[in-house]
Short mmCIF file of C-alpha atoms in Angstrom, two decimals:
data_model
loop_
_atom_site.label_atom_id
_atom_site.label_comp_id
_atom_site.label_asym_id
_atom_site.label_seq_id
_atom_site.Cartn_x
_atom_site.Cartn_y
_atom_site.Cartn_z
CA UNK A 78 -21.85 -105.20 174.19
CA UNK A 79 -21.33 -101.16 173.05
CA UNK A 80 -24.42 -99.46 173.74
CA UNK A 81 -24.06 -95.95 172.04
CA UNK A 82 -25.17 -95.05 168.69
CA UNK A 83 -23.88 -92.71 166.48
CA UNK A 84 -26.33 -90.63 164.16
CA UNK A 85 -24.83 -88.93 160.99
CA UNK A 86 -28.00 -86.23 160.05
CA UNK A 87 -27.74 -86.38 156.70
CA UNK A 88 -30.84 -83.89 155.99
CA UNK A 89 -29.43 -80.32 154.99
CA UNK A 90 -27.02 -82.42 152.07
CA UNK A 91 -28.87 -85.73 151.01
CA UNK A 92 -31.79 -85.09 153.06
CA UNK A 93 -32.49 -80.87 150.93
CA UNK A 94 -29.91 -82.11 148.08
CA UNK A 95 -33.43 -83.90 146.78
CA UNK A 96 -36.05 -81.95 147.40
CA UNK A 97 -37.54 -80.24 144.71
CA UNK A 98 -38.47 -77.17 145.60
CA UNK A 99 -34.88 -74.33 146.40
CA UNK A 100 -34.60 -73.72 150.77
CA UNK A 101 -33.16 -70.40 150.96
CA UNK A 102 -30.14 -70.45 152.49
CA UNK A 103 -30.74 -68.30 155.95
CA UNK A 104 -33.20 -72.13 156.30
CA UNK A 105 -30.72 -73.70 155.59
CA UNK A 106 -28.47 -72.33 158.44
CA UNK A 107 -31.04 -72.20 160.76
CA UNK A 108 -31.47 -75.60 159.97
CA UNK A 109 -27.66 -76.79 160.92
CA UNK A 110 -28.15 -74.61 163.96
CA UNK A 111 -30.96 -75.67 165.31
CA UNK A 112 -29.83 -79.41 164.76
CA UNK A 113 -26.38 -78.56 166.89
CA UNK A 114 -28.67 -77.91 169.75
CA UNK A 115 -29.99 -81.56 169.57
CA UNK A 116 -27.32 -83.27 170.62
CA UNK A 117 -26.10 -83.98 167.22
CA UNK A 118 -22.63 -84.88 167.32
CA UNK A 119 -22.37 -85.44 163.11
CA UNK A 120 -24.01 -83.15 161.10
CA UNK A 121 -23.33 -83.22 157.23
CA UNK A 122 -23.69 -79.55 156.74
CA UNK A 123 -23.62 -79.56 152.33
CA UNK A 124 -22.24 -80.48 148.94
CA UNK A 125 -18.95 -78.32 147.19
CA UNK A 126 -21.01 -80.16 143.60
CA UNK A 127 -20.96 -78.32 140.51
CA UNK A 128 -24.09 -76.52 141.02
CA UNK A 129 -24.72 -77.53 137.38
CA UNK A 130 -25.81 -80.79 138.62
CA UNK A 131 -27.05 -79.71 142.53
CA UNK A 132 -28.56 -76.50 142.22
CA UNK A 133 -30.01 -77.38 145.74
CA UNK A 134 -26.89 -76.58 147.09
CA UNK A 135 -25.34 -74.16 145.11
CA UNK A 136 -25.08 -71.46 148.21
CA UNK A 137 -22.76 -74.37 150.22
CA UNK A 138 -20.11 -71.77 150.71
CA UNK A 139 -22.61 -69.59 151.95
CA UNK A 140 -24.21 -72.01 154.16
CA UNK A 141 -20.91 -73.15 156.11
CA UNK A 142 -19.63 -70.34 156.73
CA UNK A 143 -23.06 -68.96 157.81
CA UNK A 144 -23.42 -71.70 160.67
CA UNK A 145 -22.07 -71.89 163.81
CA UNK A 146 -20.17 -74.01 164.52
CA UNK A 147 -20.69 -75.46 168.02
CA UNK A 148 -17.34 -77.63 169.59
CA UNK A 149 -17.77 -81.76 169.65
CA UNK A 150 -19.91 -81.22 166.42
CA UNK A 151 -18.30 -81.95 163.11
CA UNK A 152 -19.81 -80.91 159.98
CA UNK A 153 -18.65 -82.73 157.32
CA UNK A 154 -19.02 -81.74 153.36
CA UNK A 155 -19.48 -83.86 150.56
CA UNK A 156 -16.82 -83.44 147.89
CA UNK A 157 -16.49 -84.99 144.02
CA UNK A 158 -13.47 -83.25 142.97
CA UNK A 159 -10.47 -81.72 143.76
CA UNK A 160 -12.02 -78.45 142.67
CA UNK A 161 -14.33 -78.95 145.39
CA UNK A 162 -12.28 -79.36 147.78
CA UNK A 163 -10.37 -76.50 147.27
CA UNK A 164 -13.26 -75.07 147.90
CA UNK A 165 -14.61 -76.41 150.53
CA UNK A 166 -11.36 -75.78 152.84
CA UNK A 167 -11.34 -72.21 151.35
CA UNK A 168 -13.99 -71.31 153.70
CA UNK A 169 -12.84 -73.82 156.94
CA UNK A 170 -14.11 -77.39 155.97
CA UNK A 171 -12.60 -79.97 158.16
CA UNK A 172 -14.37 -82.64 157.31
CA UNK A 173 -14.97 -84.10 154.12
CA UNK A 174 -16.39 -87.31 152.63
CA UNK A 175 -16.21 -88.42 149.30
CA UNK A 176 -19.21 -91.02 147.25
CA UNK A 177 -18.71 -93.22 144.72
CA UNK A 178 -21.08 -96.94 143.88
CA UNK A 179 -21.07 -100.33 143.68
CA UNK A 180 -22.56 -100.01 140.55
CA UNK A 181 -20.86 -99.01 137.14
CA UNK A 182 -23.97 -98.00 134.84
CA UNK A 183 -24.87 -96.10 138.81
CA UNK A 184 -21.83 -94.23 139.06
CA UNK A 185 -21.87 -92.85 135.35
CA UNK A 186 -25.01 -92.33 135.58
CA UNK A 187 -24.60 -90.24 138.75
CA UNK A 188 -21.10 -89.00 138.37
CA UNK A 189 -19.76 -88.99 134.66
CA UNK A 190 -17.41 -91.41 135.97
CA UNK A 191 -16.33 -95.00 136.49
CA UNK A 192 -15.91 -96.53 140.09
CA UNK A 193 -11.99 -96.68 139.02
CA UNK A 194 -12.00 -93.41 137.95
CA UNK A 195 -13.65 -92.36 139.98
CA UNK A 196 -11.35 -94.16 142.96
CA UNK A 197 -8.66 -91.99 140.92
CA UNK A 198 -10.04 -88.77 141.62
CA UNK A 199 -10.62 -89.26 145.13
CA UNK A 200 -6.49 -90.09 145.76
CA UNK A 201 -5.08 -86.35 145.28
CA UNK A 202 -8.37 -85.87 148.22
CA UNK A 203 -6.98 -87.83 150.21
CA UNK A 204 -3.70 -86.86 150.27
CA UNK A 205 -3.77 -83.63 150.69
CA UNK A 206 -6.80 -84.16 153.03
CA UNK A 207 -3.62 -86.07 155.39
CA UNK A 208 -1.33 -83.41 155.00
CA UNK A 209 -4.27 -80.78 155.90
CA UNK A 210 -5.13 -83.17 158.39
CA UNK A 211 -8.95 -83.14 157.37
CA UNK A 212 -10.61 -86.41 157.93
CA UNK A 213 -11.81 -88.16 154.77
CA UNK A 214 -15.39 -90.05 154.65
CA UNK A 215 -16.17 -92.68 151.86
CA UNK A 216 -19.41 -93.20 150.99
CA UNK A 217 -20.79 -96.33 148.94
CA UNK A 218 -24.40 -96.40 147.21
CA UNK A 219 -26.30 -99.06 145.92
CA UNK A 220 -25.05 -101.32 147.49
CA UNK A 221 -28.54 -103.30 147.77
CA UNK A 222 -29.15 -103.28 144.89
CA UNK A 223 -29.64 -100.04 141.28
CA UNK A 224 -32.58 -99.19 139.42
CA UNK A 225 -29.81 -99.92 136.67
CA UNK A 226 -28.18 -103.53 136.65
CA UNK A 227 -31.10 -104.34 139.68
CA UNK A 228 -29.06 -106.23 142.11
CA UNK A 229 -25.01 -105.70 142.78
CA UNK A 230 -23.14 -108.62 143.89
CA UNK A 231 -21.40 -108.23 147.58
CA UNK A 232 -18.17 -109.26 146.21
CA UNK A 233 -18.53 -105.83 144.47
CA UNK A 234 -19.69 -103.72 147.70
CA UNK A 235 -16.87 -105.29 149.37
CA UNK A 236 -14.41 -105.17 147.11
CA UNK A 237 -15.25 -101.07 146.54
CA UNK A 238 -15.55 -100.67 150.83
CA UNK A 239 -12.47 -102.37 151.33
CA UNK A 240 -10.45 -100.03 148.99
CA UNK A 241 -11.53 -96.69 149.68
CA UNK A 242 -11.38 -97.70 153.08
CA UNK A 243 -7.21 -98.29 152.03
CA UNK A 244 -7.09 -95.43 151.08
CA UNK A 245 -7.46 -93.69 154.37
CA UNK A 246 -11.26 -93.38 154.92
CA UNK A 247 -12.03 -93.16 158.49
CA UNK A 248 -15.32 -94.27 157.80
CA UNK A 249 -17.32 -96.29 154.65
CA UNK A 250 -21.15 -95.80 154.71
CA UNK A 251 -22.84 -98.36 153.34
CA UNK A 252 -25.90 -96.97 151.42
CA UNK A 253 -29.13 -98.57 150.00
CA UNK A 254 -29.86 -95.81 148.01
CA UNK A 255 -33.42 -97.14 145.95
CA UNK A 256 -34.26 -99.03 149.38
CA UNK A 257 -34.82 -102.14 148.55
CA UNK A 258 -32.43 -104.05 150.90
CA UNK A 259 -34.25 -106.13 153.37
CA UNK A 260 -33.26 -107.11 157.18
CA UNK A 261 -31.70 -110.57 156.53
CA UNK A 262 -30.42 -108.52 153.27
CA UNK A 263 -28.52 -106.10 154.84
CA UNK A 264 -27.53 -108.05 157.64
CA UNK A 265 -25.47 -110.47 155.02
CA UNK A 266 -24.18 -107.20 153.18
CA UNK A 267 -22.73 -105.71 155.98
CA UNK A 268 -21.23 -108.65 157.81
CA UNK A 269 -20.05 -109.15 154.18
CA UNK A 270 -18.11 -105.83 154.36
CA UNK A 271 -17.04 -106.69 157.83
CA UNK A 272 -15.09 -109.08 156.65
CA UNK A 273 -12.87 -106.82 155.25
CA UNK A 274 -13.36 -103.19 156.80
CA UNK A 275 -13.20 -103.42 160.76
CA UNK A 276 -16.91 -102.78 161.95
CA UNK A 277 -16.28 -100.40 164.29
CA UNK A 278 -15.47 -98.04 160.78
CA UNK A 279 -18.69 -98.73 158.92
CA UNK A 280 -22.08 -96.75 158.86
CA UNK A 281 -25.45 -97.80 157.42
CA UNK A 282 -27.85 -95.41 155.10
CA UNK A 283 -30.58 -96.46 154.54
CA UNK A 284 -33.88 -95.16 152.49
CA UNK A 285 -37.55 -95.83 152.85
CA UNK A 286 -38.81 -96.72 149.69
CA UNK A 287 -40.40 -99.64 151.44
CA UNK A 288 -40.77 -99.04 154.80
CA UNK A 289 -37.98 -101.51 155.40
CA UNK A 290 -35.14 -99.26 156.82
CA UNK A 291 -35.78 -99.18 160.18
CA UNK A 292 -35.91 -102.84 160.10
CA UNK A 293 -32.86 -102.75 158.54
CA UNK A 294 -30.93 -101.22 160.62
CA UNK A 295 -32.00 -102.87 163.72
CA UNK A 296 -30.81 -105.94 162.28
CA UNK A 297 -27.10 -104.19 161.50
CA UNK A 298 -27.36 -103.07 164.76
CA UNK A 299 -27.44 -106.92 165.94
CA UNK A 300 -24.27 -107.22 163.48
CA UNK A 301 -22.37 -104.90 165.36
CA UNK A 302 -22.97 -101.76 163.39
CA UNK A 303 -22.77 -98.27 166.01
CA UNK A 304 -23.42 -95.45 163.01
CA UNK A 305 -26.90 -94.67 161.37
CA UNK A 306 -27.38 -92.09 158.98
CA UNK A 307 -30.43 -91.00 158.60
CA UNK A 308 -32.43 -87.37 157.45
CA UNK A 309 -34.35 -85.38 160.04
CA UNK A 310 -38.01 -85.45 159.18
CA UNK A 311 -37.02 -88.29 156.30
CA UNK A 312 -36.08 -85.21 153.35
CA UNK A 313 -34.38 -86.61 150.22
CA UNK A 314 -35.07 -89.35 147.84
CA UNK A 315 -32.87 -90.93 145.19
CA UNK A 316 -33.26 -88.61 141.16
CA UNK A 317 -31.55 -91.68 139.61
CA UNK A 318 -34.36 -94.34 141.19
CA UNK A 319 -37.99 -93.59 140.40
CA UNK A 320 -40.10 -94.06 142.92
CA UNK A 321 -37.53 -93.74 145.52
CA UNK A 322 -38.76 -92.19 149.01
CA UNK A 323 -36.06 -90.13 150.83
CA UNK A 324 -33.88 -90.89 153.78
CA UNK A 325 -35.28 -92.64 157.13
CA UNK A 326 -36.06 -90.13 159.44
CA UNK A 327 -34.09 -89.74 162.15
CA UNK A 328 -37.16 -89.22 164.34
CA UNK A 329 -38.37 -92.37 163.78
CA UNK A 330 -34.44 -94.00 164.48
CA UNK A 331 -33.33 -92.06 167.15
CA UNK A 332 -37.47 -92.94 168.95
CA UNK A 333 -36.36 -96.46 167.91
CA UNK A 334 -33.10 -97.09 169.92
CA UNK A 335 -34.13 -94.91 172.56
CA UNK A 336 -36.26 -97.83 173.00
CA UNK A 337 -33.68 -100.99 172.42
CA UNK A 338 -32.05 -99.36 175.01
CA UNK A 339 -29.44 -97.66 173.10
CA UNK A 340 -27.99 -94.51 173.59
CA UNK A 341 -27.66 -91.37 171.23
CA UNK A 342 -27.08 -88.73 173.61
CA UNK A 343 -29.35 -86.38 171.43
CA UNK A 344 -32.89 -84.50 172.19
CA UNK A 345 -35.39 -86.06 170.71
CA UNK A 346 -38.48 -83.95 171.20
CA UNK A 347 -35.67 -81.12 170.18
CA UNK A 348 -35.46 -82.81 167.31
CA UNK A 349 -38.56 -83.48 166.51
CA UNK A 350 -39.08 -80.33 166.86
CA UNK A 351 -37.12 -79.35 164.63
CA UNK A 352 -38.30 -81.95 162.00
CA UNK A 353 -41.46 -80.35 162.28
CA UNK A 354 -39.43 -76.68 161.89
CA UNK A 355 -37.98 -78.11 158.16
CA UNK A 356 -41.48 -79.40 157.10
CA UNK A 357 -43.39 -76.49 157.33
CA UNK A 358 -40.21 -74.27 155.44
CA UNK A 359 -40.76 -77.54 152.85
CA UNK A 360 -45.05 -76.84 152.70
CA UNK A 361 -45.59 -80.45 154.29
CA UNK A 362 -47.66 -80.78 157.18
CA UNK A 363 -45.50 -82.24 159.48
CA UNK A 364 -42.34 -84.72 159.38
CA UNK A 365 -41.43 -87.85 160.88
CA UNK A 366 -44.08 -90.52 162.42
CA UNK A 367 -42.55 -89.75 165.44
CA UNK A 368 -42.55 -86.45 165.20
CA UNK A 369 -46.77 -86.11 163.92
CA UNK A 370 -46.89 -88.39 167.13
CA UNK A 371 -45.17 -86.27 169.78
CA UNK A 372 -47.29 -82.83 168.05
CA UNK A 373 -50.76 -85.00 169.08
CA UNK A 374 -49.28 -86.51 172.36
#
């Protein structure tokens, strides 16, 4: 069994975009540079969406231009449309991500477009990215539940993930946006999608609303997934889902993986220190549970 797990650090984008307070551009740059020194190989840097919709990331170009990109590390950014792609490419972005949902109502609320419409928007992005030699990652949200429609049929999740993969996304991240999943449901969802998309091309992305994220990840690891999204210090949340807490903390995920005998290539102490540093910038006492425990010990 392959014991290497790649962590996709989403804190600088998915974490900070949902924080209530504005984070200084210099701090965003410092955060990414600190994360680059921990051994992470994938760090989602920012999002080139309209500042009107996501004011927390209005400085996307300045952030990406200011970070020290290290060899062997990918710094993907989110792009919702061709305009976002243009802005990203203008500052040297080499990997982008596109996003949609398995829930029609959630997608319309989040992106002002239905699922089919959003996928049509991605076609020119995928075509241009292929011509430019730019990798594209795909996100599917609400894979285990929607704040509007409730249960999301597995068939809908499979269909959207398969379409993104067929369009050219090298990897599909399956997101439990509101954190309602449990281990058995998470595993069943993953295996259903893996029936259409190779397991090697799948990632999981869990929020920790009900404290199930680590258990869900462990269940999916047993099913064969080897890519996990997480956010340093557990930052984030979902503005469209009342009560949804942040992403699972990267420090907690890495601690669990190392305890399972998995290999990540990440320096846990450096990651925890970065989480505590970010927590201070956000006005919190400490970052994740793992960071707190390591600080006390």
